[in-house]
mmCIF file of C-alpha atoms in Angstrom:
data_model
loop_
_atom_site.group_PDB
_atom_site.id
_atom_site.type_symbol
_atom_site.label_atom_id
_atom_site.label_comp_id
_atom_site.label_asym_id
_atom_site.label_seq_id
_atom_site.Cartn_x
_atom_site.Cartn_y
_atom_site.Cartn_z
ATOM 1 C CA UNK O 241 2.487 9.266 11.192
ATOM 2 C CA UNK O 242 -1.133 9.226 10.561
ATOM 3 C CA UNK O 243 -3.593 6.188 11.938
ATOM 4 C CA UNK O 244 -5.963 4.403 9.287
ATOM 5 C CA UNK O 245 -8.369 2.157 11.121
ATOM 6 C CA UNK O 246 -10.104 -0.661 9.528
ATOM 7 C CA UNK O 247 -13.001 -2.666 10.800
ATOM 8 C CA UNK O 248 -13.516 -5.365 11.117
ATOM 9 C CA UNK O 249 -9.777 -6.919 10.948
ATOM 10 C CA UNK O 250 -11.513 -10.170 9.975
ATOM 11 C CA UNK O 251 -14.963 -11.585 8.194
ATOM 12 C CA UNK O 252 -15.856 -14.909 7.405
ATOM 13 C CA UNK O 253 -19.517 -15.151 5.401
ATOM 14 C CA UNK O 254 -21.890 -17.416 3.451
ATOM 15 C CA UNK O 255 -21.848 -17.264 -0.288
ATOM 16 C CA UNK O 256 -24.428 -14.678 -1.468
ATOM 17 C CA UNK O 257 -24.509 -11.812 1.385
ATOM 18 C CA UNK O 258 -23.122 -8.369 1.721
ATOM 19 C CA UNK O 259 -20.324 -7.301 3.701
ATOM 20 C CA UNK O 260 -19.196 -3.599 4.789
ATOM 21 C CA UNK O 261 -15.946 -2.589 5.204
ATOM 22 C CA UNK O 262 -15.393 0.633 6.922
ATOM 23 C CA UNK O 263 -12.059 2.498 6.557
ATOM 24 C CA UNK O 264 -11.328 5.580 8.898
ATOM 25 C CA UNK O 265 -8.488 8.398 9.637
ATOM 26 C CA UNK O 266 -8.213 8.579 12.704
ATOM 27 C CA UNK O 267 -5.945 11.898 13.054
ATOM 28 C CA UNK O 268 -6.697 13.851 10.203
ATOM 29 C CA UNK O 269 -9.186 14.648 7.564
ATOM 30 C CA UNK O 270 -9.324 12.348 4.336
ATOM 31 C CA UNK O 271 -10.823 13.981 0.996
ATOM 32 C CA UNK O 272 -9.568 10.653 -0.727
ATOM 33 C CA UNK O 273 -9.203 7.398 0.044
ATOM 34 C CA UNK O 274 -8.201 4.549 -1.914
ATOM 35 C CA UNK O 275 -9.099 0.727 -1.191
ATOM 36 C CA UNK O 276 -6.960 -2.365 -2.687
ATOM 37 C CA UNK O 277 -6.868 -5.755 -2.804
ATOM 38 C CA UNK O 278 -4.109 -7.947 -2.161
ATOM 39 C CA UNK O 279 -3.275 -11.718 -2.940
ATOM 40 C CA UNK O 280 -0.776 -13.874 -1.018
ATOM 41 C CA UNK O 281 2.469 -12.832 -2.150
ATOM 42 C CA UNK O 282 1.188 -10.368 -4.392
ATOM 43 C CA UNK O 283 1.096 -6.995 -4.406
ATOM 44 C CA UNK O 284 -1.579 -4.555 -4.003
ATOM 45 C CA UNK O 285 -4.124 -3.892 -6.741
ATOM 46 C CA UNK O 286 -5.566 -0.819 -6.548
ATOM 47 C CA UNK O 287 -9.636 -0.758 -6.872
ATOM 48 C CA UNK O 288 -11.086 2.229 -6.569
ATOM 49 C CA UNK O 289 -10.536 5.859 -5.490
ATOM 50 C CA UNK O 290 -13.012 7.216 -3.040
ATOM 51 C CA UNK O 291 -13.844 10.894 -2.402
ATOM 52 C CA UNK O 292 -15.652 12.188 -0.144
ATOM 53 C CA UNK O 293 -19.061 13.511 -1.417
ATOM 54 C CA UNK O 294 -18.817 12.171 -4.534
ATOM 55 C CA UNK O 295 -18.536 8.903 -6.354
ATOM 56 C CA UNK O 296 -15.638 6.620 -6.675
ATOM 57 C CA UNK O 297 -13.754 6.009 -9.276
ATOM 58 C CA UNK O 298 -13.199 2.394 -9.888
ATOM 59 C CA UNK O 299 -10.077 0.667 -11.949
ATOM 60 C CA UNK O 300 -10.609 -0.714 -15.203
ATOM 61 C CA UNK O 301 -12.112 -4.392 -14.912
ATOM 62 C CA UNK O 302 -13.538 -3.659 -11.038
ATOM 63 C CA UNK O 303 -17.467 -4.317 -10.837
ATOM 64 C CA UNK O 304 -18.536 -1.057 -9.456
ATOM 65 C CA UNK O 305 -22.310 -2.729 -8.811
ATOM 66 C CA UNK O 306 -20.117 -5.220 -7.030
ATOM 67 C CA UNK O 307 -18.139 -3.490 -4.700
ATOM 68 C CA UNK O 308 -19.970 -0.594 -3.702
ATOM 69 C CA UNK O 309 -17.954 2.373 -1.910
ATOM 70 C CA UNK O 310 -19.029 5.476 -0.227
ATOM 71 C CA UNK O 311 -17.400 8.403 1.185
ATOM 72 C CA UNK O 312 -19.823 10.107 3.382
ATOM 73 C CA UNK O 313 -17.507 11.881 5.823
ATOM 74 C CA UNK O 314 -14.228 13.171 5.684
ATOM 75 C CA UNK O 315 -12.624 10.358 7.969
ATOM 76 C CA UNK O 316 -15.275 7.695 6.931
ATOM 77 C CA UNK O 317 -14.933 5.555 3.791
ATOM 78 C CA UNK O 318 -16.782 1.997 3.671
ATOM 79 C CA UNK O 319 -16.540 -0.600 0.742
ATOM 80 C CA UNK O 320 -19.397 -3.267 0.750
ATOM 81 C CA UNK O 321 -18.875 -6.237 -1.205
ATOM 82 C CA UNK O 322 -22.574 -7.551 -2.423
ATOM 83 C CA UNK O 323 -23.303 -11.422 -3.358
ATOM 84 C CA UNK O 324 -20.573 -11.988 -2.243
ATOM 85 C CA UNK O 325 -18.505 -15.420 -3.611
ATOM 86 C CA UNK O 326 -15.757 -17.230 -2.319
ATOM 87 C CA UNK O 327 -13.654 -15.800 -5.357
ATOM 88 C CA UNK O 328 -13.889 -12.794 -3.397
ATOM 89 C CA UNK O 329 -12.182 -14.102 -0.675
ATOM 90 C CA UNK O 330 -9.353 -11.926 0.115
ATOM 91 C CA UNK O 331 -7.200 -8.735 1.666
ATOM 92 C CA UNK O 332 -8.822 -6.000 1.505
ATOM 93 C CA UNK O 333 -6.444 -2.838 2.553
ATOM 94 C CA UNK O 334 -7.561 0.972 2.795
ATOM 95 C CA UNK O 335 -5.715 4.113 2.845
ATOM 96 C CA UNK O 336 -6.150 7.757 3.030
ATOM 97 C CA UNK O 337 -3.772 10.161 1.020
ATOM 98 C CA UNK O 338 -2.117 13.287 2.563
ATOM 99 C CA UNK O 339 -1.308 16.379 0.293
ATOM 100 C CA UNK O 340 2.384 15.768 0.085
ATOM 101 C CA UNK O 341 1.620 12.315 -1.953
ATOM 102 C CA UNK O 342 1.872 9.523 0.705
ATOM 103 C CA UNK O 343 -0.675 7.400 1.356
ATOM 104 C CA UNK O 344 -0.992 5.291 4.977
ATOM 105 C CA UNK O 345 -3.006 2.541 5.157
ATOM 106 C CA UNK O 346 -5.292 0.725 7.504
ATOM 107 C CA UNK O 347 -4.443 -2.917 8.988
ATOM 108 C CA UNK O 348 -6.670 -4.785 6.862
ATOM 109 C CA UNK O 349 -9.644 -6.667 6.520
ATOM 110 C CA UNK O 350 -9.152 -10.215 5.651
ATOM 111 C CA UNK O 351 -12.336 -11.711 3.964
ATOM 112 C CA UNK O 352 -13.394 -15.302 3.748
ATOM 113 C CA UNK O 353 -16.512 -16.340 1.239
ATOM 114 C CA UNK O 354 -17.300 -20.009 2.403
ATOM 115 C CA UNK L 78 7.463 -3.969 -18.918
ATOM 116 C CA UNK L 79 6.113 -3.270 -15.803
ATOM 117 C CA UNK L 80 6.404 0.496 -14.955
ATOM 118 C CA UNK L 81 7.694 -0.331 -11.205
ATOM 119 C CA UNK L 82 10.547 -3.203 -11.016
ATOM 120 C CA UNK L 83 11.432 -5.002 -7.541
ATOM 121 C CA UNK L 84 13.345 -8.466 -7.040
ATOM 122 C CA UNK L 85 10.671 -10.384 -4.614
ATOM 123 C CA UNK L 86 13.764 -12.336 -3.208
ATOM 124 C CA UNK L 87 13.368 -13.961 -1.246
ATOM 125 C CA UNK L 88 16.176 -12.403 0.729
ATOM 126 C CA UNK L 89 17.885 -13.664 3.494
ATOM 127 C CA UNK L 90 20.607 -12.023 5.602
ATOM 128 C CA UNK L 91 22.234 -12.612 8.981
ATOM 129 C CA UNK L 92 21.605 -10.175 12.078
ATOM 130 C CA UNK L 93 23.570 -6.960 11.925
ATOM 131 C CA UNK L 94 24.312 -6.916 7.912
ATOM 132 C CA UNK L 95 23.430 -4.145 5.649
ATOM 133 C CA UNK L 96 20.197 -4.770 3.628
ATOM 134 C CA UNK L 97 20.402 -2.805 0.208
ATOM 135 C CA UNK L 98 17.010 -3.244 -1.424
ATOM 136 C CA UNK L 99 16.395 -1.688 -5.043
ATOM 137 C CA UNK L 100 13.816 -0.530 -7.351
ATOM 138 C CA UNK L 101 13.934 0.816 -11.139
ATOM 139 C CA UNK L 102 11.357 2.733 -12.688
ATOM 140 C CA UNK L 103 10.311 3.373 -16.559
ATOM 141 C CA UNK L 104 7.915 6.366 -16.081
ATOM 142 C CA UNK L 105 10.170 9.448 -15.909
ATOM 143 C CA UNK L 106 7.406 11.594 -14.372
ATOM 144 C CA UNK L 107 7.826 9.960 -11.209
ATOM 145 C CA UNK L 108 8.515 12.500 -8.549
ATOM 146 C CA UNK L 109 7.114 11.127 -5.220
ATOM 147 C CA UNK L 110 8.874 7.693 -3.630
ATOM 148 C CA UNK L 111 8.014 6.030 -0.561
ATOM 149 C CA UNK L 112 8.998 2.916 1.011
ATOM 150 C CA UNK L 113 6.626 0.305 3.020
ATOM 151 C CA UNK L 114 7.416 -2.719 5.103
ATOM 152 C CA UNK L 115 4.263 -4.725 5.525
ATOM 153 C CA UNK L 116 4.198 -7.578 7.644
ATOM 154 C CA UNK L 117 2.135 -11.017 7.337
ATOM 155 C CA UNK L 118 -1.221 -9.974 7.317
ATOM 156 C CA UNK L 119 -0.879 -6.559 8.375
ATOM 157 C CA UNK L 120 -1.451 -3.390 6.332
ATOM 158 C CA UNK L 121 1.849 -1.471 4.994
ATOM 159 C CA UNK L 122 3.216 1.036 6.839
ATOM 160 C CA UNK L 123 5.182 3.657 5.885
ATOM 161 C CA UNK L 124 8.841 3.895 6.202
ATOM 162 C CA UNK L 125 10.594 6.169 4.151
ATOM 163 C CA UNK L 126 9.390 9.221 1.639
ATOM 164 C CA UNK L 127 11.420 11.318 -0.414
ATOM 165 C CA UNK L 128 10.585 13.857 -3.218
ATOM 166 C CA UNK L 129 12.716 13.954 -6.137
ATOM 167 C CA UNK L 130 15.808 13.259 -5.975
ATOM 168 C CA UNK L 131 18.431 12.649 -3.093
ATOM 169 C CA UNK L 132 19.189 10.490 -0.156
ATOM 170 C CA UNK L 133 17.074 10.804 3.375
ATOM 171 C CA UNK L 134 18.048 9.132 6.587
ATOM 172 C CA UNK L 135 15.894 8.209 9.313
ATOM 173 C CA UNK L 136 17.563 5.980 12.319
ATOM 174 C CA UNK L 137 18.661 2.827 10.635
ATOM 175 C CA UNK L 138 17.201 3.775 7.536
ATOM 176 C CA UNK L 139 18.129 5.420 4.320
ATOM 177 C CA UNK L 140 16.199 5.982 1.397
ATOM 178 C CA UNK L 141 18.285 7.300 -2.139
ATOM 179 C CA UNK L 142 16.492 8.248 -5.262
ATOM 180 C CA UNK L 143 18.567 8.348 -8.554
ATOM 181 C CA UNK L 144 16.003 9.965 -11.316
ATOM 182 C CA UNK L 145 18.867 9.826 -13.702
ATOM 183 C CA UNK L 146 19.122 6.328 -13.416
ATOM 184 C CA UNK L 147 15.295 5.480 -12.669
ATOM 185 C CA UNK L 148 16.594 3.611 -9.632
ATOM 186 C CA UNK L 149 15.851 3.867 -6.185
ATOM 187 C CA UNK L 150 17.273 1.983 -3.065
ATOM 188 C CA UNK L 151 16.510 1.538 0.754
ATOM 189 C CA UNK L 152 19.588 0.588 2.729
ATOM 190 C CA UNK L 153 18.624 -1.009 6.137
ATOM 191 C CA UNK L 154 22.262 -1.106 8.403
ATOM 192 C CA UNK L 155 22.494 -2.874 12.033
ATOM 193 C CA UNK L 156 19.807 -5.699 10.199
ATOM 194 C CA UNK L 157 17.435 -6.877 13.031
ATOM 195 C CA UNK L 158 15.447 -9.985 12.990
ATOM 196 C CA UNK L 159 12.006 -7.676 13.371
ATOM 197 C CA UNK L 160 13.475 -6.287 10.246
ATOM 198 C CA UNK L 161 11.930 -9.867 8.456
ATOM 199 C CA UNK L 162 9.031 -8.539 6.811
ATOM 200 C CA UNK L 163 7.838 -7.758 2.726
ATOM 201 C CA UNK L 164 9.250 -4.044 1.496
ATOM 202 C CA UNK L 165 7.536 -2.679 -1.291
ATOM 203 C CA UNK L 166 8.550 0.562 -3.143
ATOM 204 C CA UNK L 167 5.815 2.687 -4.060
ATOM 205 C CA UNK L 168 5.919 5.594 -6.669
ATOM 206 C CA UNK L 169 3.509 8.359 -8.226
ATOM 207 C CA UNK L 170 3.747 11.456 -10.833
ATOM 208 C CA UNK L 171 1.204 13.278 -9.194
ATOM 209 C CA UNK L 172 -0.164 14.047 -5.386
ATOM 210 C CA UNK L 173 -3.528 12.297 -4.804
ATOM 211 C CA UNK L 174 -6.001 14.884 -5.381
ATOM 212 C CA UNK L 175 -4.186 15.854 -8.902
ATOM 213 C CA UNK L 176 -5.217 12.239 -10.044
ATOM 214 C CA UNK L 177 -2.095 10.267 -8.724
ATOM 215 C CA UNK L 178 -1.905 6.942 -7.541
ATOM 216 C CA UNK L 179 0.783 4.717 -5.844
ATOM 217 C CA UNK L 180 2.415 2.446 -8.338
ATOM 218 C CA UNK L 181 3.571 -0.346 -6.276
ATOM 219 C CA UNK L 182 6.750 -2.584 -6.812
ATOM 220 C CA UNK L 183 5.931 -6.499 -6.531
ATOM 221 C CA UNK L 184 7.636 -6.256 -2.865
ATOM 222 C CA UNK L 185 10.771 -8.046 -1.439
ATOM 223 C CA UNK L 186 10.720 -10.561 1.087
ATOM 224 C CA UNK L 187 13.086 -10.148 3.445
ATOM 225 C CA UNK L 188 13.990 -12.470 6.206
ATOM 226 C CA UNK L 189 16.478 -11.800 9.325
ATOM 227 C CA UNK L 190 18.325 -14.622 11.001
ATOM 228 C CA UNK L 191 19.045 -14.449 14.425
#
């Protein structure tokens, strides 16, 4: 199957500052990629869909100015979370779709807000 | 009602049983179904696909898909304890860059005793 890197795996930051999140197919080309979030227990919640060279689409009641996502390349997607709190703390999953309607996803970044 | 039904379980089954796990739908338009396991804090990976309707078979593995019914199942035979893990069904109308998106189940938890 295809490989979805994410990096870093883990982040722990102050309240306040930015972190980037890059997501990357590793064996193929990605027009779109999609990020979630995911709870403990929970399921994922899709955020936004990212394609490349232009701008993503976000889910209804997702701060776009908040989570900012660009798709520069077409096995490069990155998701930066700005002022960041610690209700943002979470796991934060990325995947790139293939043309017959899968999707495979990256490991995972788990983020931490102190 | 949620479009994408799944019993979260959890489930718990001895080494070598079958595992019959189970999804039902509401959205008719449907046409792309994929299995996942995801493990603690790991990103899903995919297990199963099918289009439409029918059974597919992979190893230990089978996946059926009864559009009729709105119901989908993943049978898991010879059970293994690296088996324990969180399944989620996954669904879409569409392939990614028509405008679809995965619509997840709320995953099972399934554990393996040795």
């Amino acid at each position: 199957g295809a490989v979805v890197s994410q990096h870093p795996s883990r982040v722990i930051c102050k309240s306040g500052t930015s972190v980037k999140i890059e997501c990357r197919s590793l064996d193929f080309q990605a027009t779109t990629m999609f990020w979630y979030r995911q709870f403990p227990k929970k399921s994922l919640m899709l955020m936004a869909t990212s394609n490349e060279g232009s701008k993503a689409t976000y889910e209804q009641g997702v701060e776009k100015d908040k989570f900012l996502i660009n798709h520069a390349s077409l096995t490069l997607s990155t998701l930066t979370v700005t002022s960041a709190h610690p209700e943002d703390s979470s796991f934060y999953i990325c995947s790139a779709g293939q043309n017959i309607g899968t999707q495979y996803f990256g490991p995972g970044t788990r983020l931490t807000v102190l | 009602q949620k479009e994408v039904e799944q019993d979260p379980g959890p489930l718990s089954v001895p080494e070598g049983a079958i595992v019959s796990l189970n999804c039902t739908y509401s959205n008719s338009a449907f046409q792309y179904f994929m299995w996942y396991r995801q493990y603690s804090r790991k990103g899903p990976e995919l297990l199963m696909y099918t289009y439409s309707s029918g059974n597919k078979e992979d190893g230990r593995f089978t996946a059926q898909v009864d559009k009729s019914s709105k119901y989908i199942s993943l049978f898991i035979r010879d059970s293994q304890p690296s088996d324990s893990a969180t399944y989620l069904c996954a669904m879409s109308a569409m392939i990614y860059n028509q405008g679809g998106k995965l619509i997840f189940g709320q995953g099972t938890e399934l554990s393996v005793k040795p």
